Short mmCIF file of C-alpha atoms and ligand atoms in Angstrom, two decimals:
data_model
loop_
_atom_site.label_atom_id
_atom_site.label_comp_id
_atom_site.label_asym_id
_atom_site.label_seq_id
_atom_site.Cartn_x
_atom_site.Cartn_y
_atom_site.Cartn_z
CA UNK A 1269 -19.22 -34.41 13.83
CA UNK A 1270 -20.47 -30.91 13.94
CA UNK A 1271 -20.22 -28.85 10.47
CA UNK A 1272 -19.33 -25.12 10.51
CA UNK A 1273 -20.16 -22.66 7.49
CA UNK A 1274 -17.36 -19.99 7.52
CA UNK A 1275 -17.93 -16.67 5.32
CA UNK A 1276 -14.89 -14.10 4.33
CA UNK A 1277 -15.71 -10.88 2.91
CA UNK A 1278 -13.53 -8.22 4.37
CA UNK A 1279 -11.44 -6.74 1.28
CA UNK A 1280 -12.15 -8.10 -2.63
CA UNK A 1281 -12.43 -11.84 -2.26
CA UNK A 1282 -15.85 -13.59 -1.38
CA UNK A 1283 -15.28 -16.89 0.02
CA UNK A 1284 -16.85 -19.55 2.26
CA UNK A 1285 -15.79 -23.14 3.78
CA UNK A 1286 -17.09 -25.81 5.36
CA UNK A 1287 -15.17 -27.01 8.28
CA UNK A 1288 -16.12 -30.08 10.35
CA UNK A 1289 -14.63 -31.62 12.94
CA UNK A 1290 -12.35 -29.09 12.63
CA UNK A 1291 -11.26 -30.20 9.18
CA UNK A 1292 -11.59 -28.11 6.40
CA UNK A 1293 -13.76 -29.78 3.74
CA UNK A 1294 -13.87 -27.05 1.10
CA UNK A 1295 -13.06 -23.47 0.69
CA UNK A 1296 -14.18 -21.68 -1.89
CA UNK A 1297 -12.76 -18.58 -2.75
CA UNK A 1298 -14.20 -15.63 -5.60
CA UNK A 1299 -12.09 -13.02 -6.54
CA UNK A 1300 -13.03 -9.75 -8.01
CA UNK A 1301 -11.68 -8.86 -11.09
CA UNK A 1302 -13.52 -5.83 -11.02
CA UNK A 1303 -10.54 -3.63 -9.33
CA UNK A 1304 -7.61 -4.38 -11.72
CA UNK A 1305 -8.77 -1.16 -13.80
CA UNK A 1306 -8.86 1.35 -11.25
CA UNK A 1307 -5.32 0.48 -9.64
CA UNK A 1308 -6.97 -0.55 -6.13
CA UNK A 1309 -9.70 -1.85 -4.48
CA UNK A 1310 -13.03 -0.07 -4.66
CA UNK A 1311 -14.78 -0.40 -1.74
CA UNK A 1312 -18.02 0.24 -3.00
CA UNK A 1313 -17.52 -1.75 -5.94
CA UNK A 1314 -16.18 -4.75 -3.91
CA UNK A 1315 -19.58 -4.27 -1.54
CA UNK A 1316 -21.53 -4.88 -4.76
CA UNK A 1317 -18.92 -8.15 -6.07
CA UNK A 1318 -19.71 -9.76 -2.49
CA UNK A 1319 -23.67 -9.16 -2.78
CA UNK A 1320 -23.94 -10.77 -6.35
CA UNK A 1321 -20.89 -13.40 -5.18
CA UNK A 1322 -22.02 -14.37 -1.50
CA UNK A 1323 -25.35 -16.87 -2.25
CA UNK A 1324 -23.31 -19.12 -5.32
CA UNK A 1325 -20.24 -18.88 -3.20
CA UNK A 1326 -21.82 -20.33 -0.54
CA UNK A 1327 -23.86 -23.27 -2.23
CA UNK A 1328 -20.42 -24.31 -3.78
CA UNK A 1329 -18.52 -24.39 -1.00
CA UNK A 1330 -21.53 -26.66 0.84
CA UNK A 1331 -21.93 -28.90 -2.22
CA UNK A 1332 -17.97 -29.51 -2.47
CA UNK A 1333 -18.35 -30.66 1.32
CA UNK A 1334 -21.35 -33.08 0.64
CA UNK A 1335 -23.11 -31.25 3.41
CA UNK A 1336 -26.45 -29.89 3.45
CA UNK A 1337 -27.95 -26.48 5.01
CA UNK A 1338 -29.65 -28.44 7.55
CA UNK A 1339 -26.12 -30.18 8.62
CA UNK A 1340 -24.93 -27.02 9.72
CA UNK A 1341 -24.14 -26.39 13.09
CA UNK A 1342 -22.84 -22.51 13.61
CA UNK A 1343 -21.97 -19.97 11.22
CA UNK A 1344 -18.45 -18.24 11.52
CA UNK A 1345 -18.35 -14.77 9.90
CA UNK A 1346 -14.97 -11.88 9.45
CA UNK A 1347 -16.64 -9.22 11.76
CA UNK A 1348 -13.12 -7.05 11.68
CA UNK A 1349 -11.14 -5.32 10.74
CA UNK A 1350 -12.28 -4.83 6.73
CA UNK A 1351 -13.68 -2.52 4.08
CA UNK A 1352 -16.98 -1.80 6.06
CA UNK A 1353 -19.20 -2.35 2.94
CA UNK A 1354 -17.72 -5.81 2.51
CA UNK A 1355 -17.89 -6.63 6.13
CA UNK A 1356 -21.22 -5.89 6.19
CA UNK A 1357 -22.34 -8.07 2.83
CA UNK A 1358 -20.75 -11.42 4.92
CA UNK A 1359 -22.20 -10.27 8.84
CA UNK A 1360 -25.13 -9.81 6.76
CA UNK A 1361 -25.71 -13.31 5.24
CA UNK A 1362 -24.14 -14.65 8.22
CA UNK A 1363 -27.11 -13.75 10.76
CA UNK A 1364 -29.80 -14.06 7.99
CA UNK A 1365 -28.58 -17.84 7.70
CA UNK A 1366 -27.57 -18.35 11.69
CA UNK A 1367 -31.25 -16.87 12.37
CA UNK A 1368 -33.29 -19.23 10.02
CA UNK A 1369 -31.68 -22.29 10.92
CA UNK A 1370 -31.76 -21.22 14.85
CA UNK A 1371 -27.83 -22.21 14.97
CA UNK A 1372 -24.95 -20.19 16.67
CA UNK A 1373 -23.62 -17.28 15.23
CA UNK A 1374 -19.51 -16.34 15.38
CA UNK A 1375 -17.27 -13.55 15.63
CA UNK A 1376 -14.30 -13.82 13.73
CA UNK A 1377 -10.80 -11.34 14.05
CA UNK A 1378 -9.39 -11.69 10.46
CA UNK A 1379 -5.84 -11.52 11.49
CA UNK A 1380 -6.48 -13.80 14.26
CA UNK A 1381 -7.66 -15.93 11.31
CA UNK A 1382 -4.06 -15.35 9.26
CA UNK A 1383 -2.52 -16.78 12.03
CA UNK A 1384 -4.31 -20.03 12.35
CA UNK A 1385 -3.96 -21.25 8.66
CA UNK A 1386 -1.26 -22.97 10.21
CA UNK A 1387 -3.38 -25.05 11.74
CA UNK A 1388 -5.41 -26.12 8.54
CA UNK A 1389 -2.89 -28.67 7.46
CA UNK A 1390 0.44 -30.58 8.54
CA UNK A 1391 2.81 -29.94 9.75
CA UNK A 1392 1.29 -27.90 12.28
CA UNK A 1393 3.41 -25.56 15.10
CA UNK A 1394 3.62 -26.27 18.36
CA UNK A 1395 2.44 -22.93 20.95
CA UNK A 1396 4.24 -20.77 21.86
CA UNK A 1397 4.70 -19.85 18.20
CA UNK A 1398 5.64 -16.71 16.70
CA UNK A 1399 4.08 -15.25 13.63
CA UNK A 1400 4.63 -12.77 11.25
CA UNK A 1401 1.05 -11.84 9.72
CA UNK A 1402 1.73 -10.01 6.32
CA UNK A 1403 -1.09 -8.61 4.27
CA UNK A 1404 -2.13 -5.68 2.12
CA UNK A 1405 -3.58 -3.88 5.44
CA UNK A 1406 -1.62 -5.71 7.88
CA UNK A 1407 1.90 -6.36 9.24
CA UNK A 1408 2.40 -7.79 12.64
CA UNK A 1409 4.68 -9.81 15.00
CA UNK A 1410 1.87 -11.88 16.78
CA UNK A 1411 3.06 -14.55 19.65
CA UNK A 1412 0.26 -17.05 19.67
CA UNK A 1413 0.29 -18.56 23.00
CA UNK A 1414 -2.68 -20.83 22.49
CA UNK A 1415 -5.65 -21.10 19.51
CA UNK A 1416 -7.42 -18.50 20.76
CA UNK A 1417 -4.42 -16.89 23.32
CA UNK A 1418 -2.48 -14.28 21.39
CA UNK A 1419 -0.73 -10.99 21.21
CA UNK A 1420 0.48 -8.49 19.06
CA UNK A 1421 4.24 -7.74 19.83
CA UNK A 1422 4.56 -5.47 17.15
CA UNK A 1423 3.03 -3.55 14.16
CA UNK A 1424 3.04 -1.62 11.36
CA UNK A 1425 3.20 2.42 12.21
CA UNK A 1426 1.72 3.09 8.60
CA UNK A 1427 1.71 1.19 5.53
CA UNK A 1428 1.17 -2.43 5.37
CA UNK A 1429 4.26 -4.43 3.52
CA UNK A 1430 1.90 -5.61 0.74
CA UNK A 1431 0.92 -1.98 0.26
CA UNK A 1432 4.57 -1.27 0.22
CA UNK A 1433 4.78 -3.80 -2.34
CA UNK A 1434 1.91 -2.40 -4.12
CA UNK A 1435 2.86 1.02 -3.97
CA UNK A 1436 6.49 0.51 -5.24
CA UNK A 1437 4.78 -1.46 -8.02
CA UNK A 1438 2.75 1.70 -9.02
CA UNK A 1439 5.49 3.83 -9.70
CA UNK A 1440 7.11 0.87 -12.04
CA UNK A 1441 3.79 1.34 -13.69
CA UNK A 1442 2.82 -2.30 -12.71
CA UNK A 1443 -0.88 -3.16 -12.47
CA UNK A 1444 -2.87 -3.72 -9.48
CA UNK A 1445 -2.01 -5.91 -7.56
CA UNK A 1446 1.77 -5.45 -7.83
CA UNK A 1447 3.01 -7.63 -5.07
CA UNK A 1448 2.98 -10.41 -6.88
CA UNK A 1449 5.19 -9.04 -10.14
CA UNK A 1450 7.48 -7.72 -8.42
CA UNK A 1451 7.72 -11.17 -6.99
CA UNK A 1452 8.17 -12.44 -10.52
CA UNK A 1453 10.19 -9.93 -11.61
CA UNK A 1454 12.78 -10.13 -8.62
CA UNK A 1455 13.76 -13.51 -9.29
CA UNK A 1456 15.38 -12.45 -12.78
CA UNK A 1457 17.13 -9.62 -10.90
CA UNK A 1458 20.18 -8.71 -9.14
CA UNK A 1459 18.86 -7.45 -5.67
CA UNK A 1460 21.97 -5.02 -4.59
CA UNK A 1461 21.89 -3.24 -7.43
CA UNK A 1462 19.90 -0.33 -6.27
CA UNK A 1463 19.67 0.57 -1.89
CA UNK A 1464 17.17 1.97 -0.81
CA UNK A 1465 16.51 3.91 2.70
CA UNK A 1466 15.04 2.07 6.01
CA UNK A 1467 13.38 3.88 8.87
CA UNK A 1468 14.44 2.52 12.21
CA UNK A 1469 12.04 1.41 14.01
CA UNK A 1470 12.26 0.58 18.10
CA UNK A 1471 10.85 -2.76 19.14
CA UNK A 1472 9.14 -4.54 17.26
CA UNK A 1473 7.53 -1.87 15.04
CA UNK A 1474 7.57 -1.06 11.27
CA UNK A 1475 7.21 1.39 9.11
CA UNK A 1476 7.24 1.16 5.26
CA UNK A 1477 6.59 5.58 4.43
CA UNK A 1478 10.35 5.93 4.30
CA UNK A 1479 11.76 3.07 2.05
CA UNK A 1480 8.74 4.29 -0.44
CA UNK A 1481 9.70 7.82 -0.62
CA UNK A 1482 13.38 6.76 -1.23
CA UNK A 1483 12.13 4.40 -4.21
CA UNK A 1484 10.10 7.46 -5.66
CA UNK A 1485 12.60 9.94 -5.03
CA UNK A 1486 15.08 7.50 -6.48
CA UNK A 1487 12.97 6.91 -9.74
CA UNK A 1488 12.00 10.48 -10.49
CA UNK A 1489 16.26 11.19 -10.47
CA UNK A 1490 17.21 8.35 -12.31
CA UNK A 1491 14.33 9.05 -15.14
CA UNK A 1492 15.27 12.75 -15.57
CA UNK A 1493 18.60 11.63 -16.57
CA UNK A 1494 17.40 8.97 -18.65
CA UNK A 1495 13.40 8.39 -19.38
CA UNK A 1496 13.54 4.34 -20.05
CA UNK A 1497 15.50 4.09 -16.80
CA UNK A 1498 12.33 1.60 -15.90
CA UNK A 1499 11.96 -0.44 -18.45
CA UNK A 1500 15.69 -0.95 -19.24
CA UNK A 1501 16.69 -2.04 -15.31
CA UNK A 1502 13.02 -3.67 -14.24
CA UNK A 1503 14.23 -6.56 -13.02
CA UNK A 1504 16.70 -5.13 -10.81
CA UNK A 1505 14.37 -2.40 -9.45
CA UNK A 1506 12.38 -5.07 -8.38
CA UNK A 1507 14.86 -7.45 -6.59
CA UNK A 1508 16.19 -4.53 -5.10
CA UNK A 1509 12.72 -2.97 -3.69
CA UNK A 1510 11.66 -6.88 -2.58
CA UNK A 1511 15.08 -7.20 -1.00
CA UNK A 1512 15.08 -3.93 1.20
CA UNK A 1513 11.13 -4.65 2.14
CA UNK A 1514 11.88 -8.54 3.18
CA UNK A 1515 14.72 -7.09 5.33
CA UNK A 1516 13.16 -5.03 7.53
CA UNK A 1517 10.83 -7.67 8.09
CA UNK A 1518 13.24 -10.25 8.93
CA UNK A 1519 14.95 -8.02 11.05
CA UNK A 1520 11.99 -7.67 13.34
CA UNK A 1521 11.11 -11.76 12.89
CA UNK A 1522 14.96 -12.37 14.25
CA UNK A 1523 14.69 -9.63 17.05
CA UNK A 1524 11.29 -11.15 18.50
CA UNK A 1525 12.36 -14.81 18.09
CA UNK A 1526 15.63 -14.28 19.71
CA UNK A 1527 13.84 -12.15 22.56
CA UNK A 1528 11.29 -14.43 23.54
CA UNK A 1529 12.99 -17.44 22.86
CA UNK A 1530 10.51 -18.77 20.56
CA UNK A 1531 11.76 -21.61 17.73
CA UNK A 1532 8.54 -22.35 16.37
CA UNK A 1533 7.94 -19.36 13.89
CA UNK A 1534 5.86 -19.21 10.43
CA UNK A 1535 5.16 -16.04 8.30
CA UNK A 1536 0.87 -15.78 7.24
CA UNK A 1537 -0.65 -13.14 4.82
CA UNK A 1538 -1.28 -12.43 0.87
CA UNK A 1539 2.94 -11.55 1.07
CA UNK A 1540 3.84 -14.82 2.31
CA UNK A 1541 3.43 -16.17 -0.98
CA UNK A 1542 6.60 -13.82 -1.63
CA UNK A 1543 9.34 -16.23 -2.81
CA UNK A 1544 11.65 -14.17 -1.60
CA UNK A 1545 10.31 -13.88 2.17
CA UNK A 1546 9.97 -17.66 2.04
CA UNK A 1547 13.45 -18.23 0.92
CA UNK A 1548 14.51 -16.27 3.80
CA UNK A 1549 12.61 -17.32 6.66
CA UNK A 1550 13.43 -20.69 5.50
CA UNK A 1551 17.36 -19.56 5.34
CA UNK A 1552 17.20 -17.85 8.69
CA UNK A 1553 15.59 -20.90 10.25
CA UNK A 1554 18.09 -23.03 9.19
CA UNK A 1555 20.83 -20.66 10.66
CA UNK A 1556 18.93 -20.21 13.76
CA UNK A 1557 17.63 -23.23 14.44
CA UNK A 1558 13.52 -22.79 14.09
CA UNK A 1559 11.73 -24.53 12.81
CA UNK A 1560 9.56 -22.74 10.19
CA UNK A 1561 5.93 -22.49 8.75
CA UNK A 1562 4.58 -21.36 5.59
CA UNK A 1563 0.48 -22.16 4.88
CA UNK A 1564 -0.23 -23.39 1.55
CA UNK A 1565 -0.47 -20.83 -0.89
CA UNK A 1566 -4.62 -21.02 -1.37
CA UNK A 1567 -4.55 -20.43 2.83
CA UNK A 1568 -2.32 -17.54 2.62
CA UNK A 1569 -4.44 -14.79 1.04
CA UNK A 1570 -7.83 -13.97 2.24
CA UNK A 1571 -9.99 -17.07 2.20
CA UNK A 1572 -12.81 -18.74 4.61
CA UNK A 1573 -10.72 -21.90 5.72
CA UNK A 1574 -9.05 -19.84 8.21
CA UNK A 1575 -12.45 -18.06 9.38
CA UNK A 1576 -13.55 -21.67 9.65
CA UNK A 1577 -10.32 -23.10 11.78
CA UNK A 1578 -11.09 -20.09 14.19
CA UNK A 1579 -14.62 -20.30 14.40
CA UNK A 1580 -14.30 -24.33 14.85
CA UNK A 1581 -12.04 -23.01 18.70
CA UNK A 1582 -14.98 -20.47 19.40
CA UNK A 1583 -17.77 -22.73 18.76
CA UNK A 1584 -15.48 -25.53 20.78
CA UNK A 1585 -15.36 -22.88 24.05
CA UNK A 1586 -19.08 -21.61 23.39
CA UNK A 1587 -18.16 -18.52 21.93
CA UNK A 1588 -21.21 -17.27 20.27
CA UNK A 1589 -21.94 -13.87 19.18
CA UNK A 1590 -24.91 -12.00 19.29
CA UNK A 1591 -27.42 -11.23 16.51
CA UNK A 1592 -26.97 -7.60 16.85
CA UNK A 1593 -23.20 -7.61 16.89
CA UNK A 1594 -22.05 -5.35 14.19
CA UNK A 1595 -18.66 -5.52 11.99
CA UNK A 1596 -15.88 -3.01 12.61
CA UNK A 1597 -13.33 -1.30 9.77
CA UNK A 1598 -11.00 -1.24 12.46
CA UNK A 1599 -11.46 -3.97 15.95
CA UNK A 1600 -8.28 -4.15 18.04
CA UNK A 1601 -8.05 -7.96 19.40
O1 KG4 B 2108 -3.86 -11.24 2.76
P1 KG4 B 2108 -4.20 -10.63 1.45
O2 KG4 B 2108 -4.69 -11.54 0.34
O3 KG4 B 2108 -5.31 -9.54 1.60
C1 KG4 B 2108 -5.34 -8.65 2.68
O4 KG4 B 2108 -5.92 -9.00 3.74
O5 KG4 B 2108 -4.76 -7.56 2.49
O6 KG4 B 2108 -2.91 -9.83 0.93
C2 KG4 B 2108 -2.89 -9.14 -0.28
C3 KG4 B 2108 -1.52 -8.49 -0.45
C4 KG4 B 2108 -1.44 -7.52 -1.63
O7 KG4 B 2108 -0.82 -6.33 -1.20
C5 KG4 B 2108 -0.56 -8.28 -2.63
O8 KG4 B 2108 0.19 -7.45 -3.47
C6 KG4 B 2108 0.35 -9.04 -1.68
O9 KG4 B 2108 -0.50 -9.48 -0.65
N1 KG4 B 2108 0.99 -10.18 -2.35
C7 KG4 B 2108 2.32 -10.26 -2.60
C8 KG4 B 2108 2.52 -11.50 -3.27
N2 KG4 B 2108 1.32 -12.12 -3.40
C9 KG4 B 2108 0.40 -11.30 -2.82
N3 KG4 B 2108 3.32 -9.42 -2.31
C10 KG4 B 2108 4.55 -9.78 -2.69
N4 KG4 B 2108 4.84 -10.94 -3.34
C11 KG4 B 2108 3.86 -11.82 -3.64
N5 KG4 B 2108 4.15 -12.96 -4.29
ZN1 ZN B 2109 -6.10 -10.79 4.88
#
């Protein structure tokens, strides 16, 4: 019954799990208040959150698990892509700890972790399976072959549809992060109200520059004619801007299901926790016939389980990393 300790630390949440037997048996997740004030992460700040954050983090997450230090087999670790400060906090700890307890050390692709929180708990997909990864730095159409076997159909040519969502939040004058009140907003809204422009993309791709210069453009007109245009149709912005963002992503989901064949298709990422993008895979499954799979919502954002569930396949195949291996901002996969 070998016991992996997984560490996350690539953006503004500290976390670390205990996975054994491929089970997770906690995951223990700090978030860092710390950015709300200056309307986006700080990297440097967020370096500093994970330093003072990592060692308690840590001894939670082992003490939830009933497992001790010396139980520990490997240690899985986010080496990319990240905030490189952050990255480096985690890799850090990660070696210091796989070096005095002579265990293995792994290498962990964080979006290659996004996928396989669908593999934390049931019901679990069967491979092939097609997944739409959605995160503040991330959006991708990965088909996942295998645990360890996948491939990025398509991605994002610019911003990521969280920092859409995050963006378009901004100019509502909505606190970081936005994502999620638009979110709460939307569901009070009527979302044809306002249309907004969509760059066509070929293949697979996205890209998210054009719909957010319509939504400013769109704002600064409206507010010249009258200055509470905001506040007075909120709700409706915000269906409206959720609406347009979930359909070019379901677009793209429809196009690469229907071209590969795949049935077996789950969204992954902070923005699955969207209502609205659940409520439509879920609706577009039922029409097309997939069958459809959402993590649980404490597996969607950033958080060590997944590290762990991939790290638990490595250390399975003997994929250890070196003690010198350094993190990267930026690692293709
Ligand atoms: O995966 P994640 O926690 O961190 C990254 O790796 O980026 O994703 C964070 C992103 C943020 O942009 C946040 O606004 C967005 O996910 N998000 C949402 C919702 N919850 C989180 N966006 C829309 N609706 C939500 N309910
Ligand atoms: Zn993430």
């Amino acid at each position: 019954m070998p016991a992996l300790l997984a560490i996350e630390s690539s953006c503004d949440e500290t976390s670390a799990a205990v996975v054994v037997d491929g089970m997770v048996k906690s995951n223990i997740i700090a978030t860092q208040k710390v950015h709300a004030q200056y309307g986006g992460v700080v990297p440097e700040l967020a370096s500093r959150a994970h330093m003072s954050h990592i060692v308690p983090v840590v001894d939670t997450a082992l003490k939830e698990a009933h497992v001790s230090r010396n139980e520990i087999a490997a240690v899985g670790f986010t080496q990319a892509p990240g905030l490189i400060g952050s990255l480096l906090v985690g890799a850090g700890f990660a070696k210091a700890f796989a070096q005095a307890r002579s265990i293995p050390l792994i290498a962990v692709h964080h979006m290659q972790a996004h996928v396989l929180a669908h593999f934390i708990e049931e019901p679990k997909p069967q491979f092939p399976f097609l997944c739409l990864t959605v995160s503040g730095g991330h959006t991708q159409i990965v088909l996942c072959r295998d645990f360890l076997d996948m491939e990025v159909l398509g991605e994002t040519a610019d911003d990521a549809a969280g920092e859409a969502f995050d963006k378009a939040a901004k100019m509502l004058g909505l606190p970081y992060p936005g994502g999620p009140l638009i979110d709460r907003y939307a569901r009070e809204g009527n979302p044809d109200k306002f249309q907004f422009a969509q760059a066509a993309m070929p293949g697979y791709g996205f890209s998210f520059s054009g719909i957010k210069t319509s939504i400013l453009y769109f704002l600064q007109r409206e507010q010249k004619r009258d200055p509470d245009f905001i506040s007075k149709n909120l709700v409706d912005i915000c269906a409206s801007v959720q609406k347009g963002i979930i359909s070019m992503l379901m677009d793209k989901l429809v196009l690469a299901a229907s071209e590969t064949g795949i049935q077996q298709v789950g969204i992954a990422g902070g923005v699955s926790a969207n209502s609205g993008l659940r409520k439509a895979l879920q609706e577009t499954g039922e029409r097309l016939g997939w069958q459809t799979f959402i993590p649980a919502f404490q597996y969607c954002a950033d958080n060590a389980a997944m590290i762990g569930i991939v790290a638990w396949h490595k250390f399975l195949q003997g994929d250890f990393a070196d003690l010198n291996v350094t993190p990267s901002a930026r690692a293709a996969w």
